[in-house]
Amino acid sequence: MNITVIGTGYVGLVSGVCYARLGHQVICVDKEPGKIALLNAGGIPIYEPGLKELAEAGREAGKLSFTTNLQDAVKRSEFIILAVGTPSLPSGAANLAYIEQAAMEVAAAMDGYKMIAVKSTVPVGTNERLAELIRSRSDQPFDSISLPEFLREGSAIQDTLYPDRIVIGADSKHAADKLVELHRPLTEHMIVTDIRSAEMIKYASNAFLATKISFINEIANICEKVGADVTEVAYGMGCDSRIGSSFLKAGIGYGGSCFPKDTSALIQIAGNVDYEFKLLRSVVEVNQDQRFNIIRKLKMIFGGELAGKRIAVWGLAFKPNTDDVRDSPALDIIQYLADNGVQVTAYDPIAAPNFKSLLNREGIVWCGDAASAAKDADALCLLTEWEEFGSFDLALLQRLMKRPILIDGRNVFKEEHLLGTDFVYYSVGRPSLNQGVKEQMPVLQFHS
Ligand code: UGA
């Protein structure tokens, strides 16, 4: 099939590269000439494992090309995918200006029947609104399809080539059949539904995953008070197939470009139809607070006084294997520390340049490796579970630091790592692993 993908962000670029991998003829379009020049020169504007190699293979096979010329790309394709950004407006609602603009440009370029799919995450009803826009600007025939995307940053290629399911929202049987055929090599698990339900499936999925995370984080906070271990609890819960084991890792809360944006948007979507999504509001609130547990633990250790301390931070990205720092909990944590007179020594294997573009101020020292960040630090906070942190020798870490104080925001270390060290160690929801903090098991009060 001849496919045009509009927008070369995570979703657009990964989708385009993967369709080319399936043998289709793919043109990726972006407005930014610099981005297209980089892609044409074999570069990749984002860090995503395996993407560069797959893009190169697609280009070499003559299956994948990059251009700023939307008009020409649309004319040469029967299937058009809109994958431009839908960032949050200050109200929390999704900003649809870019996708509307793209739809109008597609309409202006159409010279015959097209299938037009939206892969961007858009509020319920948007596909219909875009279809009206196109219809008002073109008399060419077309079918609208909602084709939500479920890839995760850091494992985007794997998620796209081996999806759990493909959701196709379409009113036209012809378009639905064509898209089922297109995706058949990826999975047999295809959900063909109406457009509005497909749009909702995307938001509901992200909101539910965010809910699982906030739920387990609250359980972790309670575990800390009652002397239970959240990793054991999550394992025990996850063995129930009705619950499932994924997205039950306690930590410092979710970040990234999707969960924060999509949860806010869904609250707005509900609000627009006079429904208060109370549960999701709490999920967002819990998530926003969870990151500050790091600060609370530091304050407890230092008797409330953080000013003048040197505190190392390992990990700036919102999760490992990506250089994305959008809505990363590290932003709020480091901002708070720097605001309160702490000297922060920060290290991330790849995300520091992006982080600096959002937060770069006095009080933050950028370090080239994990050891330099830890050197002479009064405490170390692990905020992203990059593999290199988990394999760092804790005896060496202790020697590097001024004081062996480790706040593990992602439960990376296990008891055996800590054996033979003098670390004051706090993680999330695992009070039995706390070391160097001679806490008694809490005496539980029972009220009849
Ligand atoms: C998320 C969804 O997982 C994808 O299915 C979806 O396609 C994507 O959003 C999107 O809408 O585009 P992503 O944001 O890339 O993907 O990353 P996740 O792996 O979902 O992680 C999100 C955040 O949750 C991270 O900050 C991670 O550290 C946190 N998390 C995840 C936890 O704190 N605990 C967990 O158990 C899992």
Short mmCIF file of C-alpha atoms and ligand atoms in Angstrom, two decimals:
data_model
loop_
_atom_site.label_atom_id
_atom_site.label_comp_id
_atom_site.label_asym_id
_atom_site.label_seq_id
_atom_site.Cartn_x
_atom_site.Cartn_y
_atom_site.Cartn_z
CA MET A 1 0.00 0.00 0.00
CA ASN A 2 1.18 3.58 -0.59
CA ILE A 3 1.10 5.32 2.77
CA THR A 4 1.74 8.91 3.86
CA VAL A 5 2.37 9.61 7.53
CA ILE A 6 2.04 13.24 8.57
CA GLY A 7 4.12 14.16 11.62
CA THR A 8 7.48 12.63 12.48
CA GLY A 9 7.21 12.60 16.27
CA TYR A 10 7.37 9.32 18.19
CA VAL A 11 4.11 7.94 16.85
CA GLY A 12 4.49 9.09 13.24
CA LEU A 13 8.09 8.15 12.78
CA VAL A 14 7.86 4.75 14.45
CA SER A 15 4.65 3.91 12.56
CA GLY A 16 6.10 5.00 9.22
CA VAL A 17 9.28 3.00 9.75
CA CYS A 18 7.31 -0.09 10.80
CA TYR A 19 4.88 0.07 7.84
CA ALA A 20 7.94 0.28 5.57
CA ARG A 21 9.34 -2.76 7.39
CA LEU A 22 6.16 -4.62 6.38
CA GLY A 23 7.00 -3.83 2.75
CA HIS A 24 4.71 -0.84 2.15
CA GLN A 25 5.76 2.32 0.35
CA VAL A 26 5.88 5.00 3.03
CA ILE A 27 6.38 8.76 2.82
CA CYS A 28 6.86 10.57 6.14
CA VAL A 29 5.98 14.25 6.05
CA ASP A 30 6.95 16.99 8.47
CA LYS A 31 6.76 20.78 8.32
CA GLU A 32 10.20 21.23 9.87
CA PRO A 33 12.81 21.24 7.08
CA GLY A 34 15.62 20.67 9.64
CA LYS A 35 14.00 17.47 10.86
CA ILE A 36 13.46 16.17 7.33
CA ALA A 37 17.06 17.01 6.36
CA LEU A 38 18.29 15.10 9.41
CA LEU A 39 16.11 12.08 8.56
CA ASN A 40 17.21 12.13 4.93
CA ALA A 41 20.83 12.19 6.10
CA GLY A 42 20.24 9.01 8.14
CA GLY A 43 19.78 10.78 11.49
CA ILE A 44 16.93 10.30 13.96
CA PRO A 45 15.57 13.27 15.95
CA ILE A 46 14.61 11.12 18.97
CA TYR A 47 16.34 8.39 20.94
CA GLU A 48 14.51 5.10 20.49
CA PRO A 49 16.28 1.73 20.55
CA GLY A 50 16.33 0.05 17.11
CA LEU A 51 14.65 2.94 15.26
CA LYS A 52 17.73 4.23 13.45
CA GLU A 53 18.64 0.79 12.07
CA LEU A 54 15.09 0.07 10.92
CA ALA A 55 14.76 3.51 9.28
CA GLU A 56 18.06 2.97 7.49
CA ALA A 57 16.94 -0.45 6.23
CA GLY A 58 13.67 1.10 4.97
CA ARG A 59 15.49 3.87 3.12
CA GLU A 60 18.00 1.47 1.61
CA ALA A 61 15.20 -0.80 0.39
CA GLY A 62 13.56 2.23 -1.25
CA LYS A 63 10.45 1.78 0.92
CA LEU A 64 10.79 4.85 3.12
CA SER A 65 11.29 8.51 2.28
CA PHE A 66 11.02 11.82 4.11
CA THR A 67 9.73 15.10 2.75
CA THR A 68 8.22 18.47 3.63
CA ASN A 69 6.04 18.28 0.51
CA LEU A 70 2.68 17.19 1.93
CA GLN A 71 0.80 17.83 -1.29
CA ASP A 72 2.93 15.52 -3.39
CA ALA A 73 2.95 12.81 -0.69
CA VAL A 74 -0.86 12.84 -0.40
CA LYS A 75 -1.29 12.59 -4.17
CA ARG A 76 0.94 9.51 -4.24
CA SER A 77 -0.81 7.67 -1.39
CA GLU A 78 -4.17 6.03 -0.85
CA PHE A 79 -3.75 5.79 2.92
CA ILE A 80 -2.99 8.98 4.90
CA ILE A 81 -2.13 8.85 8.60
CA LEU A 82 -2.35 11.96 10.75
CA ALA A 83 0.16 11.64 13.58
CA VAL A 84 0.82 15.23 14.59
CA GLY A 85 1.03 16.40 18.22
CA THR A 86 -2.03 17.15 20.35
CA PRO A 87 -0.33 18.87 23.31
CA SER A 88 -2.21 20.10 26.38
CA LEU A 89 -3.78 23.54 26.47
CA PRO A 90 -3.54 25.38 29.81
CA SER A 91 -7.06 24.04 30.58
CA GLY A 92 -5.82 20.46 30.21
CA ALA A 93 -7.80 19.93 26.99
CA ALA A 94 -5.99 18.68 23.90
CA ASN A 95 -4.84 21.35 21.46
CA LEU A 96 -6.26 20.32 18.09
CA ALA A 97 -4.87 23.23 16.09
CA TYR A 98 -2.05 21.20 14.48
CA ILE A 99 -4.19 18.25 13.52
CA GLU A 100 -6.89 20.51 12.07
CA GLN A 101 -4.25 22.32 10.04
CA ALA A 102 -2.90 18.99 8.77
CA ALA A 103 -6.41 17.81 7.83
CA MET A 104 -7.04 21.01 5.86
CA GLU A 105 -3.75 20.58 4.00
CA VAL A 106 -4.66 16.98 3.17
CA ALA A 107 -8.06 18.16 1.90
CA ALA A 108 -6.39 20.72 -0.35
CA ALA A 109 -4.09 18.06 -1.82
CA MET A 110 -6.63 15.27 -2.40
CA ASP A 111 -7.07 14.20 -6.01
CA GLY A 112 -9.09 11.00 -5.57
CA TYR A 113 -10.33 8.50 -2.93
CA LYS A 114 -8.24 8.39 0.29
CA MET A 115 -8.46 6.60 3.60
CA ILE A 116 -7.57 9.14 6.29
CA ALA A 117 -6.67 7.74 9.70
CA VAL A 118 -5.95 9.61 12.90
CA LYS A 119 -3.23 8.04 15.05
CA SER A 120 -2.79 11.11 17.27
CA THR A 121 -4.63 10.84 20.58
CA VAL A 122 -7.74 12.97 20.09
CA PRO A 123 -10.92 13.61 22.11
CA VAL A 124 -14.05 11.71 21.23
CA GLY A 125 -15.74 13.33 18.26
CA THR A 126 -12.54 14.74 16.73
CA ASN A 127 -12.46 12.36 13.78
CA GLU A 128 -15.95 13.49 12.85
CA ARG A 129 -14.97 17.13 13.21
CA LEU A 130 -11.91 16.58 11.00
CA ALA A 131 -14.04 14.76 8.42
CA GLU A 132 -16.36 17.77 8.27
CA LEU A 133 -13.38 20.08 7.81
CA ILE A 134 -12.09 17.95 4.95
CA ARG A 135 -15.52 17.68 3.38
CA SER A 136 -15.90 21.46 3.49
CA ARG A 137 -12.64 21.86 1.58
CA SER A 138 -12.67 19.00 -0.88
CA ASP A 139 -15.25 17.18 -2.96
CA GLN A 140 -13.04 14.10 -3.30
CA PRO A 141 -14.28 10.86 -1.68
CA PHE A 142 -12.61 9.65 1.51
CA ASP A 143 -13.15 7.46 4.58
CA SER A 144 -12.24 8.48 8.14
CA ILE A 145 -10.63 6.00 10.48
CA SER A 146 -9.62 6.24 14.11
CA LEU A 147 -6.46 4.16 14.51
CA PRO A 148 -5.18 4.75 18.06
CA GLU A 149 -1.59 3.97 18.91
CA PHE A 150 -0.45 2.03 21.99
CA LEU A 151 3.35 2.12 21.67
CA ARG A 152 5.55 2.97 24.62
CA GLU A 153 8.67 5.08 24.37
CA GLY A 154 11.74 2.94 24.85
CA SER A 155 10.05 -0.16 23.38
CA ALA A 156 8.22 1.52 20.52
CA ILE A 157 9.42 -0.80 17.73
CA GLN A 158 8.61 -3.94 19.68
CA ASP A 159 5.18 -2.57 20.66
CA THR A 160 4.38 -1.64 17.05
CA LEU A 161 5.56 -4.84 15.41
CA TYR A 162 4.12 -7.11 18.13
CA PRO A 163 1.01 -5.27 19.39
CA ASP A 164 -1.45 -6.73 21.92
CA ARG A 165 -4.25 -5.52 19.67
CA ILE A 166 -5.02 -3.17 16.80
CA VAL A 167 -8.06 -0.93 17.23
CA ILE A 168 -9.76 0.25 14.05
CA GLY A 169 -12.65 2.69 14.35
CA ALA A 170 -14.43 3.10 11.04
CA ASP A 171 -17.88 3.68 9.61
CA SER A 172 -16.93 2.32 6.22
CA LYS A 173 -16.68 -1.45 5.77
CA HIS A 174 -14.38 -0.97 2.80
CA ALA A 175 -11.86 1.06 4.87
CA ALA A 176 -12.12 -1.28 7.87
CA ASP A 177 -11.47 -4.34 5.65
CA LYS A 178 -8.48 -2.66 4.01
CA LEU A 179 -6.96 -1.77 7.39
CA VAL A 180 -7.57 -5.23 8.81
CA GLU A 181 -5.66 -6.59 5.81
CA LEU A 182 -2.85 -4.04 6.31
CA HIS A 183 -2.34 -4.98 9.95
CA ARG A 184 -2.83 -8.74 9.65
CA PRO A 185 0.92 -9.48 9.59
CA LEU A 186 1.18 -7.86 13.06
CA THR A 187 -1.61 -9.63 14.93
CA GLU A 188 -4.84 -11.51 14.50
CA HIS A 189 -6.27 -9.57 17.42
CA MET A 190 -8.07 -6.77 15.62
CA ILE A 191 -10.88 -4.77 17.18
CA VAL A 192 -13.10 -3.16 14.56
CA THR A 193 -15.50 -0.71 16.10
CA ASP A 194 -17.17 2.65 15.60
CA ILE A 195 -15.04 5.79 15.48
CA ARG A 196 -16.08 7.30 18.83
CA SER A 197 -15.47 4.06 20.72
CA ALA A 198 -12.01 3.74 19.15
CA GLU A 199 -11.15 7.28 20.25
CA MET A 200 -12.35 6.46 23.77
CA ILE A 201 -10.43 3.15 23.93
CA LYS A 202 -7.17 5.09 23.71
CA TYR A 203 -7.98 7.53 26.52
CA ALA A 204 -9.54 4.87 28.72
CA SER A 205 -6.49 2.60 28.30
CA ASN A 206 -4.01 5.30 29.29
CA ALA A 207 -6.22 6.48 32.16
CA PHE A 208 -6.57 2.93 33.45
CA LEU A 209 -2.80 2.31 33.34
CA ALA A 210 -2.25 5.62 35.15
CA THR A 211 -4.82 4.50 37.72
CA LYS A 212 -2.95 1.25 38.31
CA ILE A 213 0.24 3.22 38.96
CA SER A 214 -1.36 5.66 41.39
CA PHE A 215 -3.14 2.77 43.09
CA ILE A 216 0.05 0.83 43.71
CA ASN A 217 1.85 4.00 44.81
CA GLU A 218 -0.82 4.59 47.46
CA ILE A 219 -0.56 0.94 48.52
CA ALA A 220 3.22 1.49 48.78
CA ASN A 221 2.72 4.52 51.00
CA ILE A 222 0.47 2.46 53.27
CA CYS A 223 2.96 -0.45 53.20
CA GLU A 224 5.58 1.93 54.59
CA LYS A 225 3.33 2.62 57.56
CA VAL A 226 2.16 -0.92 58.26
CA GLY A 227 5.42 -2.75 57.62
CA ALA A 228 4.43 -4.64 54.43
CA ASP A 229 6.49 -4.90 51.24
CA VAL A 230 4.80 -3.41 48.14
CA THR A 231 6.78 -5.58 45.71
CA GLU A 232 5.42 -8.70 47.44
CA VAL A 233 1.94 -7.20 47.48
CA ALA A 234 2.12 -6.29 43.76
CA TYR A 235 3.34 -9.79 42.93
CA GLY A 236 0.54 -11.35 44.93
CA MET A 237 -2.05 -9.12 43.30
CA GLY A 238 -0.65 -9.55 39.80
CA CYS A 239 -0.94 -13.34 39.95
CA ASP A 240 -4.68 -12.84 39.76
CA SER A 241 -5.28 -12.84 36.00
CA ARG A 242 -8.17 -10.44 36.49
CA ILE A 243 -5.69 -7.87 37.82
CA GLY A 244 -2.53 -8.65 35.85
CA SER A 245 1.03 -7.95 36.96
CA SER A 246 1.99 -5.05 34.67
CA PHE A 247 1.96 -1.40 35.69
CA LEU A 248 2.08 -2.26 39.37
CA LYS A 249 5.60 -0.99 39.99
CA ALA A 250 5.60 1.54 42.79
CA GLY A 251 7.90 4.51 42.41
CA ILE A 252 7.85 8.28 42.16
CA GLY A 253 4.84 8.38 39.84
CA TYR A 254 4.31 8.47 36.11
CA GLY A 255 5.58 11.17 33.77
CA GLY A 256 6.11 11.47 30.03
CA SER A 257 4.21 13.01 27.18
CA CYS A 258 1.18 10.71 27.39
CA PHE A 259 -0.26 9.83 30.81
CA PRO A 260 -0.18 13.36 32.28
CA LYS A 261 -1.59 14.87 29.08
CA ASP A 262 -4.21 12.19 28.42
CA THR A 263 -5.50 11.98 32.00
CA SER A 264 -6.00 15.78 32.04
CA ALA A 265 -7.68 15.63 28.64
CA LEU A 266 -10.06 12.85 29.72
CA ILE A 267 -11.04 14.83 32.83
CA GLN A 268 -11.81 17.71 30.47
CA ILE A 269 -13.70 15.50 28.01
CA ALA A 270 -15.89 14.26 30.86
CA GLY A 271 -16.30 17.81 32.19
CA ASN A 272 -17.48 18.98 28.78
CA VAL A 273 -20.44 16.62 29.07
CA ASP A 274 -21.11 17.57 32.70
CA TYR A 275 -19.48 14.54 34.23
CA GLU A 276 -16.96 14.88 37.01
CA PHE A 277 -14.40 12.08 36.67
CA LYS A 278 -13.62 11.94 40.40
CA LEU A 279 -11.53 8.79 40.29
CA LEU A 280 -9.22 10.13 37.59
CA ARG A 281 -8.86 13.47 39.40
CA SER A 282 -7.56 11.57 42.43
CA VAL A 283 -5.21 9.52 40.25
CA VAL A 284 -3.65 12.75 38.97
CA GLU A 285 -3.46 14.25 42.45
CA VAL A 286 -1.82 11.15 43.93
CA ASN A 287 0.66 11.10 41.07
CA GLN A 288 1.60 14.73 41.51
CA ASP A 289 2.28 14.20 45.20
CA GLN A 290 4.13 10.90 44.95
CA ARG A 291 7.32 12.49 43.62
CA PHE A 292 7.57 14.64 46.74
CA ASN A 293 8.06 11.51 48.86
CA ILE A 294 11.69 11.82 47.79
CA ILE A 295 11.84 15.27 49.35
CA ARG A 296 9.97 14.15 52.48
CA LYS A 297 12.43 11.30 52.98
CA LEU A 298 15.42 13.60 52.53
CA LYS A 299 13.96 16.06 55.02
CA MET A 300 13.33 13.31 57.53
CA ILE A 301 16.93 12.14 57.26
CA PHE A 302 18.42 15.64 57.48
CA GLY A 303 16.13 16.84 60.27
CA GLY A 304 14.22 19.16 57.96
CA GLU A 305 17.24 21.14 56.78
CA LEU A 306 18.30 20.65 53.16
CA ALA A 307 20.02 24.00 52.48
CA GLY A 308 23.75 23.70 51.90
CA LYS A 309 23.62 19.97 51.19
CA ARG A 310 25.07 18.40 48.07
CA ILE A 311 22.57 15.93 46.67
CA ALA A 312 23.21 13.69 43.70
CA VAL A 313 20.43 12.75 41.27
CA TRP A 314 20.73 9.66 39.09
CA GLY A 315 18.22 9.72 36.24
CA LEU A 316 16.39 12.62 34.60
CA ALA A 317 14.30 10.89 31.91
CA PHE A 318 10.69 10.02 32.81
CA LYS A 319 11.64 6.38 32.34
CA PRO A 320 14.68 4.41 31.11
CA ASN A 321 15.68 3.91 27.46
CA THR A 322 14.44 7.30 26.36
CA ASP A 323 15.84 10.83 26.35
CA ASP A 324 12.34 12.22 26.88
CA VAL A 325 12.02 14.38 29.99
CA ARG A 326 8.55 15.79 29.39
CA ASP A 327 6.66 15.86 32.71
CA SER A 328 9.45 13.84 34.28
CA PRO A 329 9.09 13.75 38.09
CA ALA A 330 12.80 14.72 38.19
CA LEU A 331 11.85 18.23 37.02
CA ASP A 332 9.79 18.99 40.14
CA ILE A 333 12.21 17.24 42.47
CA ILE A 334 15.31 19.05 41.21
CA GLN A 335 13.45 22.36 41.03
CA TYR A 336 12.45 21.98 44.68
CA LEU A 337 15.97 21.05 45.78
CA ALA A 338 17.57 23.95 43.89
CA ASP A 339 14.93 26.36 45.24
CA ASN A 340 15.82 25.26 48.76
CA GLY A 341 19.54 25.90 48.64
CA VAL A 342 20.69 22.40 47.69
CA GLN A 343 23.55 21.89 45.28
CA VAL A 344 22.30 19.19 42.89
CA THR A 345 24.78 17.04 40.98
CA ALA A 346 22.76 15.47 38.17
CA TYR A 347 23.47 12.64 35.77
CA ASP A 348 21.47 10.78 33.13
CA PRO A 349 22.99 8.52 30.46
CA ILE A 350 21.29 10.44 27.62
CA ALA A 351 18.54 12.80 28.79
CA ALA A 352 20.61 15.67 30.26
CA PRO A 353 20.55 17.88 27.11
CA ASN A 354 16.74 17.71 26.92
CA PHE A 355 16.44 18.25 30.67
CA LYS A 356 18.70 21.31 30.51
CA SER A 357 16.47 22.82 27.86
CA LEU A 358 13.59 22.73 30.38
CA LEU A 359 15.45 23.38 33.63
CA ASN A 360 18.93 24.80 33.79
CA ARG A 361 19.73 27.09 36.65
CA GLU A 362 22.13 27.96 39.39
CA GLY A 363 22.45 25.15 41.90
CA ILE A 364 22.56 22.32 39.35
CA VAL A 365 25.87 20.77 38.30
CA TRP A 366 25.66 18.52 35.23
CA CYS A 367 27.85 15.43 35.50
CA GLY A 368 29.22 13.20 32.75
CA ASP A 369 28.87 9.92 34.63
CA ALA A 370 27.19 8.34 37.63
CA ALA A 371 30.34 8.28 39.77
CA SER A 372 31.09 12.00 39.31
CA ALA A 373 27.55 12.88 40.32
CA ALA A 374 27.82 10.77 43.48
CA LYS A 375 31.25 12.07 44.48
CA ASP A 376 31.19 13.89 47.84
CA ALA A 377 27.40 13.93 47.88
CA ASP A 378 25.51 14.06 51.18
CA ALA A 379 22.79 11.88 49.65
CA LEU A 380 21.89 10.27 46.35
CA CYS A 381 18.40 10.03 44.83
CA LEU A 382 17.78 7.47 42.11
CA LEU A 383 14.91 8.76 39.97
CA THR A 384 15.08 6.69 36.73
CA GLU A 385 15.80 2.97 36.71
CA TRP A 386 18.52 2.95 34.04
CA GLU A 387 20.27 -0.41 33.95
CA GLU A 388 23.70 1.06 34.75
CA PHE A 389 22.45 2.29 38.14
CA GLY A 390 21.27 -1.14 39.23
CA SER A 391 24.64 -2.67 38.47
CA PHE A 392 26.64 0.05 40.20
CA ASP A 393 28.83 -1.38 42.98
CA LEU A 394 27.34 0.00 46.21
CA ALA A 395 30.59 -0.48 48.15
CA LEU A 396 32.30 1.82 45.62
CA LEU A 397 29.36 4.21 45.79
CA GLN A 398 29.74 4.40 49.55
CA ARG A 399 33.42 5.27 49.21
CA LEU A 400 32.64 8.02 46.69
CA MET A 401 29.96 9.74 48.74
CA LYS A 402 30.45 12.04 51.69
CA ARG A 403 27.62 10.28 53.51
CA PRO A 404 26.15 6.96 52.43
CA ILE A 405 22.53 8.00 52.08
CA LEU A 406 20.55 6.48 49.22
CA ILE A 407 16.94 7.23 48.32
CA ASP A 408 15.90 4.72 45.70
CA GLY A 409 12.81 6.13 44.00
CA ARG A 410 12.37 3.12 41.72
CA ASN A 411 13.06 0.14 44.01
CA VAL A 412 16.11 -0.81 41.96
CA PHE A 413 18.25 -2.25 44.74
CA LYS A 414 17.63 -5.46 46.62
CA GLU A 415 18.72 -6.61 50.04
CA GLU A 416 21.78 -8.46 48.67
CA HIS A 417 23.11 -5.26 47.06
CA LEU A 418 23.08 -3.51 50.42
CA LEU A 419 24.74 -6.28 52.41
CA GLY A 420 28.11 -5.21 53.77
CA THR A 421 27.45 -1.51 53.21
CA ASP A 422 26.52 1.16 55.73
CA PHE A 423 23.90 2.83 53.59
CA VAL A 424 21.03 4.70 55.07
CA TYR A 425 18.61 3.37 52.48
CA TYR A 426 15.04 4.23 51.69
CA SER A 427 13.05 2.88 48.77
CA VAL A 428 9.31 2.94 47.99
CA GLY A 429 6.97 0.81 50.06
CA ARG A 430 9.62 -1.63 51.27
CA PRO A 431 10.17 -0.67 54.92
CA SER A 432 11.88 -3.97 55.76
CA LEU A 433 14.74 -2.99 53.43
CA ASN A 434 15.31 0.35 55.11
CA GLN A 435 18.86 0.23 56.37
CA GLY A 436 20.74 2.37 58.79
CA VAL A 437 17.48 3.84 59.99
CA LYS A 438 16.83 2.09 63.23
CA GLU A 439 13.10 2.22 62.96
CA GLN A 440 10.90 -0.04 65.00
CA MET A 441 8.15 -1.91 63.24
CA PRO A 442 5.12 0.33 63.74
CA VAL A 443 2.74 -0.64 66.52
CA LEU A 444 -0.58 -0.91 64.77
CA GLN A 445 -3.64 0.53 66.43
CA PHE A 446 -6.87 -1.33 66.07
CA HIS A 447 -10.07 0.52 66.74
CA SER A 448 -13.20 -1.45 67.32
C1 UGA B 1 2.19 5.16 27.49
C2 UGA B 1 1.40 3.85 27.30
O1 UGA B 1 1.99 2.81 28.06
C3 UGA B 1 1.34 3.45 25.83
O2 UGA B 1 0.52 2.30 25.67
C4 UGA B 1 0.74 4.61 25.01
O3 UGA B 1 0.73 4.32 23.63
C5 UGA B 1 1.58 5.86 25.24
O4 UGA B 1 1.60 6.17 26.65
C6 UGA B 1 0.94 6.97 24.46
O5 UGA B 1 -0.18 7.35 24.76
O6 UGA B 1 1.52 7.41 23.44
P1 UGA B 1 4.80 5.81 27.64
O7 UGA B 1 4.33 7.11 28.18
O8 UGA B 1 5.78 5.79 26.53
O9 UGA B 1 3.54 4.92 27.10
O10 UGA B 1 5.48 5.00 28.82
P2 UGA B 1 5.03 3.92 29.92
O11 UGA B 1 5.94 2.77 29.81
O12 UGA B 1 3.60 3.67 29.87
O13 UGA B 1 5.41 4.70 31.27
C7 UGA B 1 4.74 5.89 31.67
C8 UGA B 1 5.19 6.30 33.05
O14 UGA B 1 4.66 5.40 34.02
C9 UGA B 1 6.70 6.32 33.29
O15 UGA B 1 7.03 7.50 34.00
C10 UGA B 1 6.96 5.08 34.13
O16 UGA B 1 8.07 5.23 34.97
C11 UGA B 1 5.67 5.00 34.93
N1 UGA B 1 5.36 3.63 35.40
C12 UGA B 1 5.04 2.65 34.52
C13 UGA B 1 5.36 3.37 36.77
O17 UGA B 1 5.64 4.26 37.60
N2 UGA B 1 5.04 2.11 37.21
C14 UGA B 1 4.73 1.13 36.34
O18 UGA B 1 4.42 -0.01 36.81
C15 UGA B 1 4.73 1.39 34.97
#
